[in-house]
mmCIF file of C-alpha atoms in Angstrom:
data_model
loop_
_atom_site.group_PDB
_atom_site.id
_atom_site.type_symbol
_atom_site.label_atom_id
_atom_site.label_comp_id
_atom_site.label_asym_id
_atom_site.label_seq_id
_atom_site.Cartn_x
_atom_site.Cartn_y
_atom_site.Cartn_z
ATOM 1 C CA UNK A 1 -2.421 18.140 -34.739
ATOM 2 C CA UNK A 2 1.103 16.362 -34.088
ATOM 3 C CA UNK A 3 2.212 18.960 -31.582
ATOM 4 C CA UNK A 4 -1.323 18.785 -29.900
ATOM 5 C CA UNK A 5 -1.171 14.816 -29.477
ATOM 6 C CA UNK A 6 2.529 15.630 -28.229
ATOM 7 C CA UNK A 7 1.522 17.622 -25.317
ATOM 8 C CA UNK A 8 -1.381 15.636 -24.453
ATOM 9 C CA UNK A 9 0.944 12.616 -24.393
ATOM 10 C CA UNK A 10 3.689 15.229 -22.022
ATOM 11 C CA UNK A 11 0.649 15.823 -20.159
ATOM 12 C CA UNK A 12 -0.124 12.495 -19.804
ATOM 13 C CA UNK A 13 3.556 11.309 -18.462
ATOM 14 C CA UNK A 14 4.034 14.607 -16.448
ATOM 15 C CA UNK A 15 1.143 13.577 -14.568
ATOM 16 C CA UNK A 16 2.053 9.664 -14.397
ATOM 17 C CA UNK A 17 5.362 10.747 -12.931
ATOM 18 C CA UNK A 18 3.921 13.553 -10.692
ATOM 19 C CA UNK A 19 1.293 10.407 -9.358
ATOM 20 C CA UNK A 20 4.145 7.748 -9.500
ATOM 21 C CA UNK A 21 6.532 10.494 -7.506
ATOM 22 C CA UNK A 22 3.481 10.595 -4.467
ATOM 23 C CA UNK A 23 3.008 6.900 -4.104
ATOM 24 C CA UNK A 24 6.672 6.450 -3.882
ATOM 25 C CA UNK A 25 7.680 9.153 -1.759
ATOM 26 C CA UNK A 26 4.846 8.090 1.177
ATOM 27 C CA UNK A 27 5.850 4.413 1.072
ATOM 28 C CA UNK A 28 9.760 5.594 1.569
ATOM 29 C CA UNK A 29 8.915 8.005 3.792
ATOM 30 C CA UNK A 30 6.148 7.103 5.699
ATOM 31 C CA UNK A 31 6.186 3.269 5.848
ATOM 32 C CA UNK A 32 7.343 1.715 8.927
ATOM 33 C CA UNK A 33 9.101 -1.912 8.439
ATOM 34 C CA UNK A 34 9.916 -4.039 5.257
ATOM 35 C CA UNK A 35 6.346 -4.116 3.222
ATOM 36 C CA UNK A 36 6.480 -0.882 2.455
ATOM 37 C CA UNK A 37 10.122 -0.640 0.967
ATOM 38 C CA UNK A 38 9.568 -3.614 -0.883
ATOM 39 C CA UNK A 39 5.879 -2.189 -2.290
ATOM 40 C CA UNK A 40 8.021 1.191 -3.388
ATOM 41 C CA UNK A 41 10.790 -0.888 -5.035
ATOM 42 C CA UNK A 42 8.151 -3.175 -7.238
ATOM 43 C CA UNK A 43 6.474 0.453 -8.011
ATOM 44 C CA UNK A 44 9.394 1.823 -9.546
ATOM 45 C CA UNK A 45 10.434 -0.933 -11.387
ATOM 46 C CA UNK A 46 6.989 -1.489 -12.684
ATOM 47 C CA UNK A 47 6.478 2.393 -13.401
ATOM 48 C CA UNK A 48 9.778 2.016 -15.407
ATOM 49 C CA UNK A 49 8.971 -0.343 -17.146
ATOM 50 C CA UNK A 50 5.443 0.622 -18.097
ATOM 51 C CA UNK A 51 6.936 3.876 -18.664
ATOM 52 C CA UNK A 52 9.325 2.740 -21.391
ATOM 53 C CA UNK A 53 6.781 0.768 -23.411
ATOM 54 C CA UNK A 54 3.879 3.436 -23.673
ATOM 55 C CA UNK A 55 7.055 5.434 -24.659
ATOM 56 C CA UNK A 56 8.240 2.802 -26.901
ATOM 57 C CA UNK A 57 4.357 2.493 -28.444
ATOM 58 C CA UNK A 58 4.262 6.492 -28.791
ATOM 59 C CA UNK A 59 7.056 6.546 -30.604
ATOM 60 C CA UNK A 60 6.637 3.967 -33.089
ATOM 61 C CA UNK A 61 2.755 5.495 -33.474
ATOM 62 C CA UNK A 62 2.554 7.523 -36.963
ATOM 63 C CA UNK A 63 -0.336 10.173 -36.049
ATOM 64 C CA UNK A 64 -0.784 10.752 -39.763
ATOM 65 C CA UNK A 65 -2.036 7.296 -40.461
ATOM 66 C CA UNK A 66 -5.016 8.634 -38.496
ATOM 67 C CA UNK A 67 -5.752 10.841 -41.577
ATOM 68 C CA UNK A 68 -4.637 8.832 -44.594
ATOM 69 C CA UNK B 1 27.538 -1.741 -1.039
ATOM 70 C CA UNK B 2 24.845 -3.788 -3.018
ATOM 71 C CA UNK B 3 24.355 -6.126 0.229
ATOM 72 C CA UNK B 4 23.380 -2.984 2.011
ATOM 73 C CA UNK B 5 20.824 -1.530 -0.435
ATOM 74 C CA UNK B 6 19.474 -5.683 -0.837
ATOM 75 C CA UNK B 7 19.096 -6.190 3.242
ATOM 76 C CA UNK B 8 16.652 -2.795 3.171
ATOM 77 C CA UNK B 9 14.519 -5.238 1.739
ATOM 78 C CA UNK B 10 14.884 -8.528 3.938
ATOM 79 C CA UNK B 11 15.418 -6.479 7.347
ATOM 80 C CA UNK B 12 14.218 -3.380 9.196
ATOM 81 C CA UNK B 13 15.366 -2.141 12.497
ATOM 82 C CA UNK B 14 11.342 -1.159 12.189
ATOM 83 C CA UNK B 15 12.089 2.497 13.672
ATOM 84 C CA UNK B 16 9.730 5.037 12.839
ATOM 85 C CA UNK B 17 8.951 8.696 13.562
ATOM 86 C CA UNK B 18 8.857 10.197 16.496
ATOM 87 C CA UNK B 19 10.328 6.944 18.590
ATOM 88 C CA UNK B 20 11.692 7.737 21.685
ATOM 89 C CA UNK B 21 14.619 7.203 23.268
ATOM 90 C CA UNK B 22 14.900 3.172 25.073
ATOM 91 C CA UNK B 23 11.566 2.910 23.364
ATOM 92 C CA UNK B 24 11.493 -0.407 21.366
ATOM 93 C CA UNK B 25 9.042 -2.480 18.519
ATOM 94 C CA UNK B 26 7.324 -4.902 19.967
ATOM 95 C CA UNK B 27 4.649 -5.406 17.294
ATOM 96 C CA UNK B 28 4.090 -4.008 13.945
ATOM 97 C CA UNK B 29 0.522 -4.358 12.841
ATOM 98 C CA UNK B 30 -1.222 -4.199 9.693
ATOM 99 C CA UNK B 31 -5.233 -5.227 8.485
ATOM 100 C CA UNK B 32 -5.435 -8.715 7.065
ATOM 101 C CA UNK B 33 -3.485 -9.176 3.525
ATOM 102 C CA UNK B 34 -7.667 -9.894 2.336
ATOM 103 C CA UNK B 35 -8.156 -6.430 2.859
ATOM 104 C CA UNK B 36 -5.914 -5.125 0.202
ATOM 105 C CA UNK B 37 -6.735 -8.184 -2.064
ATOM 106 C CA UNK B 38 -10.337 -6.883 -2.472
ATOM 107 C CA UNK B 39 -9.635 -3.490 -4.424
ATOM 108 C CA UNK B 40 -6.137 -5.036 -6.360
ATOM 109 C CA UNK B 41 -8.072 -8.133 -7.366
ATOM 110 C CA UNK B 42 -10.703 -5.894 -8.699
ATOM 111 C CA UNK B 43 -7.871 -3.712 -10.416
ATOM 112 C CA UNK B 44 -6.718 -6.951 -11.926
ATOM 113 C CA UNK B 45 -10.279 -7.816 -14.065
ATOM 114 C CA UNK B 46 -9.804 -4.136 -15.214
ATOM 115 C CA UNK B 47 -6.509 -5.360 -17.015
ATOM 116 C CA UNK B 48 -8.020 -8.040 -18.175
ATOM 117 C CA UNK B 49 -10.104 -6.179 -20.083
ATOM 118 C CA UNK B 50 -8.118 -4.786 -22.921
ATOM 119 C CA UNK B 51 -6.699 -8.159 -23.720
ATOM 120 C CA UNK B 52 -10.274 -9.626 -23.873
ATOM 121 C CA UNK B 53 -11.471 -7.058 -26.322
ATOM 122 C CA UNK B 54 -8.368 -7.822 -28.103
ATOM 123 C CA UNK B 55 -8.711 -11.541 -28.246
ATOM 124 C CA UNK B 56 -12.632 -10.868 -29.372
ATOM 125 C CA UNK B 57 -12.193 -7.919 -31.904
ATOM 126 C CA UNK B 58 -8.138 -9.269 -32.681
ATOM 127 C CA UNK B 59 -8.919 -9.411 -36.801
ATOM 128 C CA UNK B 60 -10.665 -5.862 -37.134
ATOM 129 C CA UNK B 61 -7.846 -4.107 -34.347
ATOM 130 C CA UNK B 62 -5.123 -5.488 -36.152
ATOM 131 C CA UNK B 63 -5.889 -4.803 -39.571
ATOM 132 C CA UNK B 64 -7.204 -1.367 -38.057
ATOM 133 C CA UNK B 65 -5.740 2.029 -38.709
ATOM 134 C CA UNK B 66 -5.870 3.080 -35.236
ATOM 135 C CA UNK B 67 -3.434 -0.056 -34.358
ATOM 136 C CA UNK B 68 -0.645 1.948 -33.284
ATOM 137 C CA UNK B 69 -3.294 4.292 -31.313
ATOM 138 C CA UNK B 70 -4.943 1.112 -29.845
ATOM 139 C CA UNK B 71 -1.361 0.297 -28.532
ATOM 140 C CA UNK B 72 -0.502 3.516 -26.763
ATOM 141 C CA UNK B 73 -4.004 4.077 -25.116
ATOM 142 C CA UNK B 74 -3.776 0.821 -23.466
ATOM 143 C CA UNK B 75 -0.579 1.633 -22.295
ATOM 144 C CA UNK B 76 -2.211 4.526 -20.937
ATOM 145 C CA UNK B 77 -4.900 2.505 -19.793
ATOM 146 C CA UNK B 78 -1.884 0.448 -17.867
ATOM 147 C CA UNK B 79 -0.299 3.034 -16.570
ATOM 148 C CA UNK B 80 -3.593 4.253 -14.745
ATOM 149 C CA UNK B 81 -4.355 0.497 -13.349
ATOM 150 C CA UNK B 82 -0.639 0.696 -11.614
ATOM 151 C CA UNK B 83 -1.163 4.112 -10.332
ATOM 152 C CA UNK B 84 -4.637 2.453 -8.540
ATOM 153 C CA UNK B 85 -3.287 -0.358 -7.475
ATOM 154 C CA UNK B 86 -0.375 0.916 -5.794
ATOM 155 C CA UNK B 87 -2.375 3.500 -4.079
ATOM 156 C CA UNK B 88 -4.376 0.905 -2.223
ATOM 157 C CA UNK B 89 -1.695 -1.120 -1.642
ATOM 158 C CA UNK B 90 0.012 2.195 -0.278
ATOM 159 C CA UNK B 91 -2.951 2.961 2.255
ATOM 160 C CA UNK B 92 -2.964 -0.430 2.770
ATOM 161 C CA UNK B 93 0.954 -0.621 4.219
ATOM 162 C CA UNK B 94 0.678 2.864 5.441
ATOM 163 C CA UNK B 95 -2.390 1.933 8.146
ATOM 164 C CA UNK B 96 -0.174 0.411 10.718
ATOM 165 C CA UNK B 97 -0.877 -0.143 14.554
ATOM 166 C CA UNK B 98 2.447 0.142 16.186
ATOM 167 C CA UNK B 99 3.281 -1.570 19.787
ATOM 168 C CA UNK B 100 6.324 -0.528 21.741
ATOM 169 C CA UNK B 101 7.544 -1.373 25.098
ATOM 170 C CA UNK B 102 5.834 2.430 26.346
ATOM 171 C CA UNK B 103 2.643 3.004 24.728
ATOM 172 C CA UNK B 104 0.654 2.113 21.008
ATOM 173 C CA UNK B 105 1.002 4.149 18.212
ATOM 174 C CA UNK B 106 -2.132 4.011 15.821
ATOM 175 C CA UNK B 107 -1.541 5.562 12.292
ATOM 176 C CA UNK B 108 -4.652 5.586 10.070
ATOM 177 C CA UNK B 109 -3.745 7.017 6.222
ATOM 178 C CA UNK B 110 -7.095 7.722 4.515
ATOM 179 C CA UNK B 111 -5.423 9.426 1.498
ATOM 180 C CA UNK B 112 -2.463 10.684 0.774
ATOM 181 C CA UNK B 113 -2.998 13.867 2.597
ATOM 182 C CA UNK B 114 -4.959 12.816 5.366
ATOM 183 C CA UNK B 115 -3.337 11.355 7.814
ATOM 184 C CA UNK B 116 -4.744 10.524 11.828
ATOM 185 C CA UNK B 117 -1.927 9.382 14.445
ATOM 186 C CA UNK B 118 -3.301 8.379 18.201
ATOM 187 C CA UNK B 119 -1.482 7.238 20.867
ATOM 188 C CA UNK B 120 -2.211 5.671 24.053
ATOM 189 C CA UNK B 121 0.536 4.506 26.822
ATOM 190 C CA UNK B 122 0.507 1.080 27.709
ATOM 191 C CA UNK B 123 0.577 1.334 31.222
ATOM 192 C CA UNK B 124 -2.787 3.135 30.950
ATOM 193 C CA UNK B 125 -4.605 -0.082 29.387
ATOM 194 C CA UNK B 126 -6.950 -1.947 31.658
ATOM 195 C CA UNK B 127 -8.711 -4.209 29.304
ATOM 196 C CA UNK B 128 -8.277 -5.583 25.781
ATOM 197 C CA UNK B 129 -11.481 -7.179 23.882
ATOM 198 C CA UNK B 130 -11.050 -9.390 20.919
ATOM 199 C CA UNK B 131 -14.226 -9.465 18.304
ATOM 200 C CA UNK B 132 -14.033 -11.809 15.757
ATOM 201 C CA UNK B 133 -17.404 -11.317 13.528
ATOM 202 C CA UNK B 134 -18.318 -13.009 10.237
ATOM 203 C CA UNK B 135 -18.070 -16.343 8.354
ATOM 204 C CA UNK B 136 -14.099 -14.427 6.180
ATOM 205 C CA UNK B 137 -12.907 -13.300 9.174
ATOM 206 C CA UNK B 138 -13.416 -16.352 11.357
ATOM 207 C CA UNK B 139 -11.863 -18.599 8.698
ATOM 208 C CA UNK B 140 -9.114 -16.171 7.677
ATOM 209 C CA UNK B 141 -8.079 -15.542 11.313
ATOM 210 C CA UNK B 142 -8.717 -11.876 11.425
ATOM 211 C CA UNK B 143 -10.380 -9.434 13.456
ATOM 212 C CA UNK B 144 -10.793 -5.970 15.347
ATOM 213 C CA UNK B 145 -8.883 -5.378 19.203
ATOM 214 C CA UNK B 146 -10.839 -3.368 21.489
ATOM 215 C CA UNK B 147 -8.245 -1.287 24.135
ATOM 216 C CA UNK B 148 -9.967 -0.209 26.744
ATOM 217 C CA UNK B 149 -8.526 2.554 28.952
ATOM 218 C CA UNK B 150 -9.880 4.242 32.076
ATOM 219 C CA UNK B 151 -13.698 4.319 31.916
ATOM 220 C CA UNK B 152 -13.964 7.963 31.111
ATOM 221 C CA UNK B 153 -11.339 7.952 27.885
ATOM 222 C CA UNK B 154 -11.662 7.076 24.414
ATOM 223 C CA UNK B 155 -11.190 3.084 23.437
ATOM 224 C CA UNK B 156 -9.433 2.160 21.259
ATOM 225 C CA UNK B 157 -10.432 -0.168 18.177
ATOM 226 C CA UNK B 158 -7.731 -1.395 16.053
ATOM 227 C CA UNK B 159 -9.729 -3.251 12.738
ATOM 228 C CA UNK B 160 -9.409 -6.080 10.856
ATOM 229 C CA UNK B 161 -6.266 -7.106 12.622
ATOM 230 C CA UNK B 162 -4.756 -10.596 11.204
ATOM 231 C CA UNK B 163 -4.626 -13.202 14.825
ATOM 232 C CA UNK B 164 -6.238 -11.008 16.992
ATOM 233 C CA UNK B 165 -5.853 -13.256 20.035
ATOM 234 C CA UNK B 166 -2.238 -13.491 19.358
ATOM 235 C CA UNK B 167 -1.922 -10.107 19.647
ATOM 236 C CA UNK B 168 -4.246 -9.611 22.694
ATOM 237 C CA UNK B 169 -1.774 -11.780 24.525
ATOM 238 C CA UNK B 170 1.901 -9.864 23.166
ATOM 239 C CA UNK B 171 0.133 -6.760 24.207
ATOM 240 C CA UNK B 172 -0.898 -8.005 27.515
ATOM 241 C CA UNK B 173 2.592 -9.454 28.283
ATOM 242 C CA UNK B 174 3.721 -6.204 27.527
ATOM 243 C CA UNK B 175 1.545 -4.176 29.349
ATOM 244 C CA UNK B 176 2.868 -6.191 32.374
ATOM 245 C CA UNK B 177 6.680 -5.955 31.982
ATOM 246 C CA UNK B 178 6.102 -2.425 31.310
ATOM 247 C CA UNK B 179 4.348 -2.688 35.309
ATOM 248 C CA UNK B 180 6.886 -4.440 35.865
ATOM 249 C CA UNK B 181 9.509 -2.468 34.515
ATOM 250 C CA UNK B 182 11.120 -5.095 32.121
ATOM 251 C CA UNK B 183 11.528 -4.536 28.768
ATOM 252 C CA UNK B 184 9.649 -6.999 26.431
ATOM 253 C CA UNK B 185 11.023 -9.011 23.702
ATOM 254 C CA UNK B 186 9.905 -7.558 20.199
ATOM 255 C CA UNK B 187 7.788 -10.511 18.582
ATOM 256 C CA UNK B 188 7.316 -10.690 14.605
ATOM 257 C CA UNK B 189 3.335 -10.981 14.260
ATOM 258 C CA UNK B 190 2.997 -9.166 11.168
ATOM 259 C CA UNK B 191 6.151 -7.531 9.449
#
């Protein structure tokens, strides 16, 4: 059941980044002027750090607790 | 080094594909700043929502078993919100109306892989209509800009444009120094 919650939860973060990876690239890529750049930038910080505490919360989460 | 990377933010030569050569920026347009506030402000009351049901429920989640789960799925539940919210704001920066000193350059993103660029050159214009309809866009200053070309072609409707009679007027100045052969000044209406 651990390893199952652990793939969901690679699932989960695979796609985040795949999403996170779309946004980002079209605002680099296809923005014209300073909005845009500044829109990516606050997206990547903010998927960072959003990033870090699920990661953070996952971590410190004991999946046998569930059952006990 | 770090100045570099820091004026990408505060400046932009505002260049973009496909510019040719001599051509230059005159405007950069984008829909009204209300436009994207409509679907992030709605994102926002959907974060508000796990820290409701957390102020409400906060004795029977904390003492909980499923604490540490509560935790991570609203993390999740974040994560998802951001993803949202930065996609409108992405179609939102990506729908830009684009005025150079040789022709206009209308890019309309409708998702991420759907993408509709027109272009019409600016000596071609004849007649530019300004429509300002409804009680937010009269008070917010916004509206669509109707470019008419010869009778038989397509016109060309640019929506929910922020000062639309500001704009009417830097693309009619340009229209006639590009007549005129002068090259126009490149005006900051909407960056």
């Amino acid at each position: 059941m651990q390893a199952a919650f652990n793939l969901v939860m690679a699932l989960l973060y695979l796609v985040f980044w795949g999403a996170t990876f779309v946004i980002f690239y079209h605002l680099t890529r296809f923005g014209i002027g300073v909005q845009p750049k500044r829109f990516a930038a606050a997206f990547f910080l903010g998927s960072v750090v959003l990033f870090g505490i699920s990661l953070v919360f996952a971590a410190r989460f004991d999946f046998n607790s569930l059952f006990s | 080094m770090i100045e570099r990377i820091i004026a990408v933010f505060r400046e932009s030569s505002r260049s973009f594909e496909g510019q040719g050569k001599g051509e230059e920026v005159v405007l950069l347009l984008r829909k009204h700043p209300f436009i994207a506030l409509v679907p992030v402000s709605t994102i926002s009351f959907f974060a508000l929502v796990p820290v409701l049901v957390f102020l409400i429920f906060y004795s029977a989640v904390v003492s909980s078993s499923y604490f540490g789960l509560i935790l991570f799925l609203a993390t999740v539940y974040y994560m998802a919100l951001w993803l949202f919210a930065f996609y409108y704001l992405a179609m939102y920066t990506l729908n830009t109306v684009v005025v150079t000193n040789k022709r206009i350059i209308e890019r309309t993103q409708n998702g991420f892989f759907d993408r509709q660029v027109s272009e019409l050159h600016i000596y071609r214009i004849q007649d530019i209509t300004v429509l300002v309809k409804g009680i937010m866009p009269t008070t917010l200053h916004y509206g669509d800009i109707l470019v008419q070309t010869a009778a038989s072609e397509k016109e060309f409707i640019f929506r929910q444009i922020p000062h639309p009679e500001e704009v009417k007027n830097a693309i009619m100045k340009a229209v006639s120094m590009a007549n005129a052969g002068v090259k126009p000044a490149s005006e900051a209406v909407n960056n």
